[in-house]
XYZ file of C-alpha atoms in Angstrom:
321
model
C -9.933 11.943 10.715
C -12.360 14.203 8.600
C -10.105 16.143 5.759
C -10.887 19.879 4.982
C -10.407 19.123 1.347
C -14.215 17.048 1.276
C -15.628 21.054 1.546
C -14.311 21.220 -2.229
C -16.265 21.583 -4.844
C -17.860 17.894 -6.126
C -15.915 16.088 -3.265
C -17.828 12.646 -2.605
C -16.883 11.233 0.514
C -14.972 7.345 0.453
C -16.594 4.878 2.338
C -14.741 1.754 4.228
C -11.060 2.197 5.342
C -10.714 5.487 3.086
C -13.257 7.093 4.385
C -12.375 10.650 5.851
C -11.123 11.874 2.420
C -12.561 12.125 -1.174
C -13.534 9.074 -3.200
C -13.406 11.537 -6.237
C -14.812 15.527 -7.325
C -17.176 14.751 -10.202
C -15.059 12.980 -13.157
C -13.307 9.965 -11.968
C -11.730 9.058 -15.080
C -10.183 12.699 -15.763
C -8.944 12.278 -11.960
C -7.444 9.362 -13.401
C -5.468 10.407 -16.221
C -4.641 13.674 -14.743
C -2.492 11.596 -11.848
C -1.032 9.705 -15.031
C 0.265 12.639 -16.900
C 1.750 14.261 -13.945
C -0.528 16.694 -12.664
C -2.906 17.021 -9.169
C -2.946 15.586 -5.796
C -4.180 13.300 -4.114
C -5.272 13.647 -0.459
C -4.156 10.858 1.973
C -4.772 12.691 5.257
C -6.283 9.872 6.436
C -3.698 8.147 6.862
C -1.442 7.210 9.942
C 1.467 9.858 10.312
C 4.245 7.791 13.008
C 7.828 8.957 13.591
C 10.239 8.047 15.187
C 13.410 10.176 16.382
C 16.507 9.657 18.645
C 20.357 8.369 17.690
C 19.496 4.625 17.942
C 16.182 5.109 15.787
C 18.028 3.488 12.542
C 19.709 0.218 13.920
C 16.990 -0.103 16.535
C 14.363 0.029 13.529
C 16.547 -2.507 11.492
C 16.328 -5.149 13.991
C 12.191 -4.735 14.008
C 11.386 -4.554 9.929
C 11.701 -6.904 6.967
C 13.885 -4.175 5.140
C 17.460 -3.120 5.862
C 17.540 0.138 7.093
C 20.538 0.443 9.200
C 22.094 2.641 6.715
C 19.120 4.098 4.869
C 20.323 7.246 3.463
C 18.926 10.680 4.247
C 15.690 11.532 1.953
C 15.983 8.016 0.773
C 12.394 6.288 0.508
C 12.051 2.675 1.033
C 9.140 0.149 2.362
C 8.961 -2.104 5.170
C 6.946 -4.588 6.852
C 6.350 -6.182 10.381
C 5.613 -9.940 10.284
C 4.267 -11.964 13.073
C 6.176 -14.758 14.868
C 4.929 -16.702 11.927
C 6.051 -14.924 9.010
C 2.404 -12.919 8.408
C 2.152 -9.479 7.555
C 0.922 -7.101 10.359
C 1.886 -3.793 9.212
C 3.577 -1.794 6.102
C 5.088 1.425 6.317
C 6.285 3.362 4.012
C 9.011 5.452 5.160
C 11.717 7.859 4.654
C 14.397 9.240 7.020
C 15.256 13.070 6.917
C 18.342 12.910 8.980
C 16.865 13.570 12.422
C 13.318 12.164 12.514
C 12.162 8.663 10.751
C 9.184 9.482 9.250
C 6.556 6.847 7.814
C 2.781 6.797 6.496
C 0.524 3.491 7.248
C -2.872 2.630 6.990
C -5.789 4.665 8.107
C -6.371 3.500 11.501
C -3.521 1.372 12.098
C -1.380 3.398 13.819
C -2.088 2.839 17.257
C -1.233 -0.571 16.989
C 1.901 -0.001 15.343
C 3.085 2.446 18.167
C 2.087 -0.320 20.655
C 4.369 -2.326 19.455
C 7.095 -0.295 18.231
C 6.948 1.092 21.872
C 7.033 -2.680 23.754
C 10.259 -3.037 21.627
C 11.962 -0.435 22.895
C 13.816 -1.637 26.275
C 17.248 0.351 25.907
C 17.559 1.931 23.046
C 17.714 5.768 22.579
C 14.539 6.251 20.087
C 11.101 8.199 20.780
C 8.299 6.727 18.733
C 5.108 9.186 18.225
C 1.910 9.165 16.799
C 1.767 12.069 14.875
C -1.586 11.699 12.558
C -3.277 14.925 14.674
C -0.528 16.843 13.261
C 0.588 15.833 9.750
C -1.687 14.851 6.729
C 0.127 12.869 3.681
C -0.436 14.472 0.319
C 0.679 12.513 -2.868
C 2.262 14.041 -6.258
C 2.019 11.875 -8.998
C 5.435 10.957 -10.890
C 6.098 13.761 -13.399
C 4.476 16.518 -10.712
C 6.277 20.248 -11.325
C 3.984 21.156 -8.121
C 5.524 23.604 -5.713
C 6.842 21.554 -2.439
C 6.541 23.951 0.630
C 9.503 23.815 2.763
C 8.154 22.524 5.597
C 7.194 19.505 4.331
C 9.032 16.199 4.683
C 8.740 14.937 1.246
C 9.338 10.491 0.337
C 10.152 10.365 -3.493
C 9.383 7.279 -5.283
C 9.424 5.905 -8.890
C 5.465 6.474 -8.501
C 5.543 10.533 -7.557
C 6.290 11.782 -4.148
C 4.560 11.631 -0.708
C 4.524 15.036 1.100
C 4.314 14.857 5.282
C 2.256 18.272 5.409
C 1.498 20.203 9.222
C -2.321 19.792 8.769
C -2.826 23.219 9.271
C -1.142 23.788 5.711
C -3.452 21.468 4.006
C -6.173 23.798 2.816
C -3.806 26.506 1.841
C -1.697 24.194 0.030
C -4.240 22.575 -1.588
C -6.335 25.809 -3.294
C -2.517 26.118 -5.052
C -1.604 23.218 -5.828
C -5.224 21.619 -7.729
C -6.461 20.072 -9.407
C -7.592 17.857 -6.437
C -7.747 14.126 -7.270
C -9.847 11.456 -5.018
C -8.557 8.213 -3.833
C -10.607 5.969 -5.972
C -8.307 7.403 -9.012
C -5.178 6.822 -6.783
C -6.075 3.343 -6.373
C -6.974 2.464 -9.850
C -3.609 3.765 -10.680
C -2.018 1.134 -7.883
C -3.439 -1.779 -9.468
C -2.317 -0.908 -12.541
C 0.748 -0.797 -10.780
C -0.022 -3.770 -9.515
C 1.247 -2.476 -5.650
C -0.487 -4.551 -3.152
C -1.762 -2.421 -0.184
C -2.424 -3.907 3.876
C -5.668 -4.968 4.175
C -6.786 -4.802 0.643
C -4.494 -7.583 -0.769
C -3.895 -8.801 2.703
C -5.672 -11.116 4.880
C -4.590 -12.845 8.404
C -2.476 -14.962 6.832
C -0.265 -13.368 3.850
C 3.096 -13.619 3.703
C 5.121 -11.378 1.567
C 5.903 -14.012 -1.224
C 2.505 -13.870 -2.252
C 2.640 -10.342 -2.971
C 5.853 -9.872 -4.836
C 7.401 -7.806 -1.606
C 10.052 -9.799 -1.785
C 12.890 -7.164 -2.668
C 10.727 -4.152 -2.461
C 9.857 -4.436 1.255
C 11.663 -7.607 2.374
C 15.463 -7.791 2.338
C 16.922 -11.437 1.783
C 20.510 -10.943 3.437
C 19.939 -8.666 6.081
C 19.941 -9.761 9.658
C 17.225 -11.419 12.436
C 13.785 -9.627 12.659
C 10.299 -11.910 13.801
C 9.152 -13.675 11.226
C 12.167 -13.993 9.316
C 12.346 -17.573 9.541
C 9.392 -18.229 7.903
C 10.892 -15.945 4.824
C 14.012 -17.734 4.506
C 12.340 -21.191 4.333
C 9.805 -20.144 1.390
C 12.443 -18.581 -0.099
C 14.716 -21.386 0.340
C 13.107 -24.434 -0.094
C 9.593 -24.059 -0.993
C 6.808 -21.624 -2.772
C 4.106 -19.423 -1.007
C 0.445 -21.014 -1.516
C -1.064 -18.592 -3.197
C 0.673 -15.778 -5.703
C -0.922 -12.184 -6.848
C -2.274 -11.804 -10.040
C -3.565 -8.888 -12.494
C -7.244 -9.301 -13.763
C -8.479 -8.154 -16.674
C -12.537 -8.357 -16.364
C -15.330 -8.664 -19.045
C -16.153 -5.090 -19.649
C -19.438 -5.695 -20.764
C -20.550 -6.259 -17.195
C -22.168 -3.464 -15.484
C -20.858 -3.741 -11.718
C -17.440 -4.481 -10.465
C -16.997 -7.240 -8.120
C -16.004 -6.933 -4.614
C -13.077 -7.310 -2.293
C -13.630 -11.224 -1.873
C -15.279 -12.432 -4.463
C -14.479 -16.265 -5.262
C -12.878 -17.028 -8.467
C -13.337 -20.437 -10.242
C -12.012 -21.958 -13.406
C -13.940 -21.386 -16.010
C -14.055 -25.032 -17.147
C -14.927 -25.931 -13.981
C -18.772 -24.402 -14.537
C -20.297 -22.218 -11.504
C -19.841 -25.171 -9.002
C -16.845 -25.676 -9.562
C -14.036 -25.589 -6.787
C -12.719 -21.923 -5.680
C -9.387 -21.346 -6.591
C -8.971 -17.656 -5.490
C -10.380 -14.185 -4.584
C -10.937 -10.583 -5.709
C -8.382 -8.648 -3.475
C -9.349 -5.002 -5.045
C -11.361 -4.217 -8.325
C -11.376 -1.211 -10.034
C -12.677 0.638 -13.440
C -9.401 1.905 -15.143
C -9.397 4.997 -17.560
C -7.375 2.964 -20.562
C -7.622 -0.591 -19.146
C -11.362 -1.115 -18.663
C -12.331 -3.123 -15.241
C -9.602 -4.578 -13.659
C -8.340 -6.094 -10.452
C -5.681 -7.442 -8.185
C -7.059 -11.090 -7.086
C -5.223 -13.698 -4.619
C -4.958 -17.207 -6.716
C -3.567 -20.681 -5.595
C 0.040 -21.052 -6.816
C -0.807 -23.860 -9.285
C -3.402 -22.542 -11.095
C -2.144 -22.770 -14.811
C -0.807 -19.258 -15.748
C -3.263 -19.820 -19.238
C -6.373 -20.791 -17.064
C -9.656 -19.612 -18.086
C -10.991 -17.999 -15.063
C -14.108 -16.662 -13.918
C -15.319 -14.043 -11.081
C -18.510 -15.057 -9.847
C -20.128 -14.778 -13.553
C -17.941 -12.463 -14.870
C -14.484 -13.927 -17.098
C -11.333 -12.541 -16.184
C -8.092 -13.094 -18.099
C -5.222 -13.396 -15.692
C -1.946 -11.795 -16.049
C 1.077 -13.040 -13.933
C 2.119 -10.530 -11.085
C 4.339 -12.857 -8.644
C 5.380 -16.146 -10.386
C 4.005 -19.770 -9.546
């Protein structure tokens, strides 16, 4: 879905799964530190808008997600995931429940799936689950924001600013009072910093949430059954996940970043040596220099010399070995 906000001034479209909103207006790194001193927006109409609504929606949802939600509070934001029979992450949402309607943002595109299967689950229960992306665009406020909230909107408050569920009609209007706009490619170097893995980006076919440090955030350890839970409780229980996050820090002398899935090695190793890992999401940071989130095996030694194609990276530990 095209956003009105790419007619601003300096807009440059995003390309890939972001595409449909603004990679950035003109100054990337002032987008960048304007989100980190409180101030802008970023536009995340792209995104999948779902909700789902009826008395049941609460228990029916806890039975379905990694996260207990049974008695998630009103205005309360949390995170969840779906994980397939064998414990692999198919879908994050990021939710919030306003005391009628369940509301929750996902991944550009990903929606239709989700509703699929939210919708196969639903045999007796008294919930309606509806796509509502045509309708609502997600606008983000950066932690620190003093930025008017319309009433209308559905708002999900986090430690990292708050996510506003805005009728898509209201985006332009809201937008021309609420600048300055910020694009996504500032949002995201902010979520590495963060170090906040993201579906697809940190993800592949066969992550499991151990890897990512959702354990806690998005995965709850005593609540009860949901698919895939097995698989949690025996890495949690009696084992360690293959691979584990970690935060790069790249040579800055190097002109280009390197891309989602580039093979790391051990520098000791030489250029043919054996890959140990991969570039999950790279970005240029405003104080930090080039950075990225990267997937590594578990044993890789946490003072390994490591190297991204030719470029060294310095490793710093996100989820432990």
């Amino acid at each position: 879905m095209k956003s009105p906000l790419l007619s601003l001034p300096g807009a440059v479209p995003a390309e890939g799964v972001d595409e449909g909103v603004a990679a950035h207006y003109g100054d990337l790194f002032r987008e960048q530190r304007a989100l980190a001193d409180g101030t802008g927006f970023v536009d995340l109409s792209h995104r999948g808008v779902v909700t789902v609504t009826g008395e049941d929606r609460l228990s029916w949802l806890h039975l379905l997600l990694t996260q207990h939600v049974s008695d998630l509070p009103t205005g309360e934001a949390t995170e969840a995931l779906i994980l397939s029979a064998h414990g692999h992450i198919e879908h994050a949402l990021y939710l919030v429940d306003d005391g009628t309607t369940v509301w929750a943002h996902v991944e550009p595109g990903t929606q239709d799936a989700l509703v699929a299967y939210l919708e196969s689950m639903k045999f007796f229960n008294r919930v309606d689950v509806t796509d509502r992306t045509a309708e609502f665009a997600v606008v983000h406020l950066p932690a620190g924001s003093i930025a008017e909230v319309p009433g209308e909107a559905v708002v999900r408050e986090t430690a990292y600013g708050r996510d506003l569920f805005l009728p898509r009609t209201d985006l332009e209007s809201y937008a021309e009072k609420s600048g300055p706009p910020v694009g996504i490619l500032a949002y995201e170097a902010l979520r590495v910093e963060h170090h906040r893995p993201r579906l697809g980006f940190e993800t592949d076919h066969r992550t499991i949430p151990h890897e990512l440090g959702w354990i806690g955030t998005a995965v709850h350890l005593q609540k009860g059954c949901y698919r895939g839970q097995e698989t949690v409780a025996r890495v949690q229980n009696l084992g360690k996940p293959p691979r584990r996050l970690v935060f790069l820090h790249l040579d800055g002398s190097e002109v280009h970043l390197p891309p989602a899935g580039t093979d790391i090695r051990l520098a000791d190793d030489g250029p043919d040596g054996r890959k140990i890992g991969f570039v999950t999401t790279s970005v240029r940071h405003h104080e930090l220099g080039p950075v990225a989130l990267a997937l590594v095996k578990r044993n890789v030694p946490l003072d390994a010399r490591l190297v991204v194609d030719t470029t060294a990276a310095a490793q710093e530990v996100v989820v432990e070995p």
